Coordinates of C-alpha atoms in Angstrom, one line a residue:
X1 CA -28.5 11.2 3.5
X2 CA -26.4 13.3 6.0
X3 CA -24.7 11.2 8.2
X4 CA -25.6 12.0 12.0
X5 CA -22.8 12.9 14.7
X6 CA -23.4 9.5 16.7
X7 CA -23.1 7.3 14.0
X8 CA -20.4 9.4 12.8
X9 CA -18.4 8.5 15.9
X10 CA -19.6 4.7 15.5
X11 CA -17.9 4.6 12.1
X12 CA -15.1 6.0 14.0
X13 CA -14.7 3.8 16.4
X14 CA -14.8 0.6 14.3
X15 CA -12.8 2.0 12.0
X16 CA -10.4 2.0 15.0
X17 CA -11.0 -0.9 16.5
X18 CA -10.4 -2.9 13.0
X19 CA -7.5 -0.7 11.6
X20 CA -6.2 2.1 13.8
X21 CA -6.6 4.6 11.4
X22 CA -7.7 7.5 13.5
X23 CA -10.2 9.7 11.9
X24 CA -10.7 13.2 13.0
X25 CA -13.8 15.4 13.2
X26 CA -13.0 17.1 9.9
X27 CA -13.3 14.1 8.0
X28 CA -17.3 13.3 8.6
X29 CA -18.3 14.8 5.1
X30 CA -15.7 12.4 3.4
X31 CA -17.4 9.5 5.6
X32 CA -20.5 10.9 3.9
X33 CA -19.6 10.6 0.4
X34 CA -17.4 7.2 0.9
X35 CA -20.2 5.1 2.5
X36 CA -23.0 6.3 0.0
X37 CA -22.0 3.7 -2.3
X38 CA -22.1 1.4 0.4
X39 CA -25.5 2.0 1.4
X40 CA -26.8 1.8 -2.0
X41 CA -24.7 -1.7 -2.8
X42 CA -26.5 -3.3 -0.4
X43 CA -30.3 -1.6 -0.8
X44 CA -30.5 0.4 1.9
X45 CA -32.6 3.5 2.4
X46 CA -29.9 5.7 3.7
X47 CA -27.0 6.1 6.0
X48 CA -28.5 5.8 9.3
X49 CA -29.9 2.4 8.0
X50 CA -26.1 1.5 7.0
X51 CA -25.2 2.2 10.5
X52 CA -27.6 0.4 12.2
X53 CA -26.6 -2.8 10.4
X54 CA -23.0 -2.6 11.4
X55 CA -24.1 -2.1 15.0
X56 CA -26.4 -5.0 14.6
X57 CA -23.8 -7.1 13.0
X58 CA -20.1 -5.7 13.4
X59 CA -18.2 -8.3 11.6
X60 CA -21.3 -8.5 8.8
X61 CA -20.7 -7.4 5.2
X62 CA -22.0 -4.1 5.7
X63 CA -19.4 -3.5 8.6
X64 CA -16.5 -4.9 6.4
X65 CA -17.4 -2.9 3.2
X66 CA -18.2 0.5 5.4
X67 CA -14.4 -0.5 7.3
X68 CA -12.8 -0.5 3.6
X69 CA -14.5 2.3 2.3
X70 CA -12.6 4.4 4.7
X71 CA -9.3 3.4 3.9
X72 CA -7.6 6.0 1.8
X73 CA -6.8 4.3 -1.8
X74 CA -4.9 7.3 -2.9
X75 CA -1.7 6.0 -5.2
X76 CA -0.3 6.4 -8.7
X77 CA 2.5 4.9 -10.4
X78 CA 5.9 6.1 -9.6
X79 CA 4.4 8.2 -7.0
X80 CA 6.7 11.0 -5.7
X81 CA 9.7 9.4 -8.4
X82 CA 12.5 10.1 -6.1
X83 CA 12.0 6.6 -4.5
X84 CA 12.2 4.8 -7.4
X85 CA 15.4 6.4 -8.5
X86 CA 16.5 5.3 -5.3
X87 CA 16.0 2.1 -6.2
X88 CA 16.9 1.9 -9.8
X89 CA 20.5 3.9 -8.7
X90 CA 21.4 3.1 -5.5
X91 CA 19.8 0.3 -3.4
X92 CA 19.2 -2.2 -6.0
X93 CA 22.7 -2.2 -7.7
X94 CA 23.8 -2.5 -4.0
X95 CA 21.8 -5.4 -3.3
X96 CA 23.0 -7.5 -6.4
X97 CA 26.2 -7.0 -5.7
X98 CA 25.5 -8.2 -1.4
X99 CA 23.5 -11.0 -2.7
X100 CA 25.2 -12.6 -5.3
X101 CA 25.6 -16.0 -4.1
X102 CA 21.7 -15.7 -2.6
X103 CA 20.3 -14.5 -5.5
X104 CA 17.4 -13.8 -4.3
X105 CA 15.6 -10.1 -3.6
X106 CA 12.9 -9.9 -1.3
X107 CA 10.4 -6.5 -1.6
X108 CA 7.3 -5.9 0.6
X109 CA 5.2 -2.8 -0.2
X110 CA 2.7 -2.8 2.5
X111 CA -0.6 -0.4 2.5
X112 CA -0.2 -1.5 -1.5
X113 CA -4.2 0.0 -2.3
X114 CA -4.9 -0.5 -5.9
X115 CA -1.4 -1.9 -7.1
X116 CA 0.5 1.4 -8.7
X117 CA 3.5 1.0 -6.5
X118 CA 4.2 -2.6 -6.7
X119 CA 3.0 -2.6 -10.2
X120 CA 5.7 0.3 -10.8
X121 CA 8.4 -1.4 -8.6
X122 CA 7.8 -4.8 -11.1
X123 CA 8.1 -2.4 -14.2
X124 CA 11.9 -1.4 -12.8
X125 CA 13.1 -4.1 -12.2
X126 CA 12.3 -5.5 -15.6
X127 CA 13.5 -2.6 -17.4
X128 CA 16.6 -2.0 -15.7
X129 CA 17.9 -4.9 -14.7
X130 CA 17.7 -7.5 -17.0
X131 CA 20.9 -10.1 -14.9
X132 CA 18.0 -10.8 -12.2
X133 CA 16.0 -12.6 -14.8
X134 CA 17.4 -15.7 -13.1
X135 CA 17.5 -14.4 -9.7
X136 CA 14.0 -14.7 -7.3
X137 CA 12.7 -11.7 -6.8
X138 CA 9.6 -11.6 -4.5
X139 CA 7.5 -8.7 -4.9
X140 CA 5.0 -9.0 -1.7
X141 CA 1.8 -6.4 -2.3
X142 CA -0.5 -6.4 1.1
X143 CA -3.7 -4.2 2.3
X144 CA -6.0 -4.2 4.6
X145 CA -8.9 -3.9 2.4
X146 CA -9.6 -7.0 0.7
X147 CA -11.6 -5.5 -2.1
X148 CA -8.9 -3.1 -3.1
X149 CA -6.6 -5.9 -3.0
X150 CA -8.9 -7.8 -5.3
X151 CA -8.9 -4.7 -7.9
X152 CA -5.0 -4.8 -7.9
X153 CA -4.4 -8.2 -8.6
X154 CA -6.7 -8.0 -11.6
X155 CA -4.4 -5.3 -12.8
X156 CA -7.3 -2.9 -14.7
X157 CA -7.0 0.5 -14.4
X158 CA -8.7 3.1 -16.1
X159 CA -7.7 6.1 -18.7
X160 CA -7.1 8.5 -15.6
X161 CA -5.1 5.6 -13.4
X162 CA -3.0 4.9 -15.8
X163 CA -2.0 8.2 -17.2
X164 CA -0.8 9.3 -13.6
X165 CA 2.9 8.8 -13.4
X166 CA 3.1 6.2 -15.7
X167 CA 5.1 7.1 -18.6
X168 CA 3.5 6.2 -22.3
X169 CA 6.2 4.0 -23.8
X170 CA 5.4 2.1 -20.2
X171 CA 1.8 1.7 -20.6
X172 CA 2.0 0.3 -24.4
X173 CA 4.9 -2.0 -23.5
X174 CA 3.5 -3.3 -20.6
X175 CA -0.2 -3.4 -20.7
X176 CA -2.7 -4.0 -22.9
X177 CA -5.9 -2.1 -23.8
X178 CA -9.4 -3.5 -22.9
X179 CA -12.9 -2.5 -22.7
X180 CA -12.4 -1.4 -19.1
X181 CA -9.3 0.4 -19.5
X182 CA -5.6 -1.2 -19.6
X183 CA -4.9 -4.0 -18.3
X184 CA -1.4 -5.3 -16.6
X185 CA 0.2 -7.9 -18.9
X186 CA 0.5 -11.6 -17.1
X187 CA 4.1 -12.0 -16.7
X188 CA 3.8 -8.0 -15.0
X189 CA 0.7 -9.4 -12.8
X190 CA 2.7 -12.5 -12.2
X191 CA 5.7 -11.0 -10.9
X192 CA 3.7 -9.9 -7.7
X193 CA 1.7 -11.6 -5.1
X194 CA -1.2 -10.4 -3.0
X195 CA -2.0 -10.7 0.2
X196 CA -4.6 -9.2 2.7
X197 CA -2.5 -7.9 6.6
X198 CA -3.6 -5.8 8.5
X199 CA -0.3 -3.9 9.8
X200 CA -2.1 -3.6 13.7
X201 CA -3.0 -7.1 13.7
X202 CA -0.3 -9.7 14.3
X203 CA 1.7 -10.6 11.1
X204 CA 2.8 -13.8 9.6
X205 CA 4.6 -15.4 6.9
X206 CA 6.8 -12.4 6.4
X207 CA 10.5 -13.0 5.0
X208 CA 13.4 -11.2 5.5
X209 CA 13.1 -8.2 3.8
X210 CA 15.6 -6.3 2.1
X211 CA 13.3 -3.1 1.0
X212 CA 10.3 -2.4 2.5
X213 CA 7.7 0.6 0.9
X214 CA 5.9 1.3 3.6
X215 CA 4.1 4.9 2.0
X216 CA 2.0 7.4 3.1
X217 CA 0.4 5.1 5.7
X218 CA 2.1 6.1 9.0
X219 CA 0.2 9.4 8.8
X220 CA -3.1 7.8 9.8
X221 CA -2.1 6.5 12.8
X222 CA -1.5 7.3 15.8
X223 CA 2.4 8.0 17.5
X224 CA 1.8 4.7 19.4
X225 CA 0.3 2.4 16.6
X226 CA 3.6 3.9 14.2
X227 CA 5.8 2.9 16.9
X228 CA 4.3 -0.5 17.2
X229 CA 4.6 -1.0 13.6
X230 CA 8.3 0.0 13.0
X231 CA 9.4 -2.0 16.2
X232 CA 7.8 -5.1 14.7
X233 CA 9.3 -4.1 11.2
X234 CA 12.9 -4.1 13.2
X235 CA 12.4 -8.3 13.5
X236 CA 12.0 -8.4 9.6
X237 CA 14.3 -6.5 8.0
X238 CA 17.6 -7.4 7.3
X239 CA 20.5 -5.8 8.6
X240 CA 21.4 -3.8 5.4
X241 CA 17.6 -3.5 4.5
X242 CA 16.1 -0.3 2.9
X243 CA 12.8 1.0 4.4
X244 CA 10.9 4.1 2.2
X245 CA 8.4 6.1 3.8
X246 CA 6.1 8.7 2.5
X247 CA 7.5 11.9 1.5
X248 CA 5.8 14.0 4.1
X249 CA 6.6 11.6 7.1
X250 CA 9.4 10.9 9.8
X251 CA 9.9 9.2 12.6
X252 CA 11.2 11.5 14.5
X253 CA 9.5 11.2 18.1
X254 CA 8.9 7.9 16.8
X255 CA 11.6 5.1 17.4
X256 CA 15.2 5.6 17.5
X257 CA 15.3 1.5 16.0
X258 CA 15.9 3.1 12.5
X259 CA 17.8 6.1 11.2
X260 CA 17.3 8.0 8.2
X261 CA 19.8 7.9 5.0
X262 CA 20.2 9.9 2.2
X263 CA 19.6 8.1 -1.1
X264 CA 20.1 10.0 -4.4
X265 CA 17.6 12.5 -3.6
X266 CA 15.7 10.3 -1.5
X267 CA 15.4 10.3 2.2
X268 CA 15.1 6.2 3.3
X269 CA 15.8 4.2 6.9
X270 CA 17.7 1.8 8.1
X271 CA 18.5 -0.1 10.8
X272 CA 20.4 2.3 13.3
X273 CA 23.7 1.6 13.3
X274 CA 23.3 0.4 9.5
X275 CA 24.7 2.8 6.7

């Protein structure tokens, strides 16, 4: 069920048409092996037969389902740590104290996949700061991929999910086993809300944001679709707003709208001109 160069660089294309995430020549094996399930979900014969549905019907089921399977889901809780320390040491002690007669936090983690992140950011905040109990905190979890976003709202995640990053006394405190795995207690699932965006297509209903995670998602597009993004992000975030990015990436040669910050030993941005 090898998965011919032409329909290779269909997949390609719609996958950039719908997303902007660019996918190289290298990446036609992982195609492969992420649209095999899709094939066999909806009974056909092979690849090419996949293909030829999505040309026949591009906003169909099968193009949707082909279009999420080639996002990249890769996440775990507490991913990378430094972040979150960030967070727990620095930028949330600094927001209580410059929104005390607000009371009110507003988060976004964008790209969100399966849920680990926002999940994780829910989990600090209840654990380390126990004064915003009365405060609104709005944890806003978004993806592209509807059926991803569907698995993280539900809150399941198996033996191997949930043992990456996610500290023991965590897991028993704060979810509870099932026949599928462990699930996120309601008050933890509760504490977020879901919501499909896609980051190249125009956005609404966002708030003024005072941290954005916006994580290992920049690297899969191109220099002009990460500009795009971070100069709409400029209209959203408030002036002493914290954005994270994934470790590996900058935005240098990107936009000169935000500046990078040293946080603990994390490396955030902010508004330029903002320290």
């Amino acid at each position: 069920m090898s998965l011919l160069r032409a329909d290779f660089d269909f997949v390609r294309e719609l996958v950039l048409k719908r997303t902007s995430i660019v996918l190289d020549d290298r990446q036609a094996y992982l195609a492969e092996s992420r649209l095999l399930p899709v094939a066999r979900k909806f009974n056909l014969k092979d690849l090419s037969d996949l293909v030829t549905q999505c040309r026949l019907h591009p906003d169909g089921a099968e193009a949707l389902a082909s279009v999420e399977a080639m996002t990249t889901n890769e996440t775990s809780f507490f991913r990378d740590v430094h972040p979150f320390e960030a967070l727990k040491h620095h930028v949330i002690p600094a927001l209580i104290a410059a929104r005390s007669s607000e009371r009110r936090i507003n988060i976004w983690c964008a790209a969100c996949s399966t849920g680990q992140e926002p999940y994780s950011i829910a989990m600090l905040v209840r654990e380390h700061f126990p004064q915003l109990a009365s405060w609104q905190i709005d944890i806003m979890a978004t993806d592209v991929a509807t059926s991803i976003l569907d698995r993280a709202r539900e809150g399941v995640f198996n033996q191997v999910e949930i043992g990456r990053g996610l500290p023991a006394q965590l897991m028993v405190k704060h979810f509870e086993r099932t026949t599928d795995g462990w699930r996120a207690k309601d008050y933890l699932r509760n504490a977020i809300s879901w919501r499909q965006l896609n980051l190249v297509a125009p956005w609404s209903g966002l708030p003024s944001l005072d941290i954005v995670f916006l994580r290992n998602v920049l690297i899969y597009f191109s220099t002009a679709t990460r500009r795009l993004i971070m100069d709409r992000l400029v209209a959203h975030v408030r002036p002493d707003g914290v954005v994270f990015l994934g470790a590996s990436e900058s935005l240098i040669g990107v936009t000169d709208t935000f500046t990078s910050v040293t946080v603990g030993r994390s490396i955030a941005y902010k508004l330029a001109g903002r320290s």
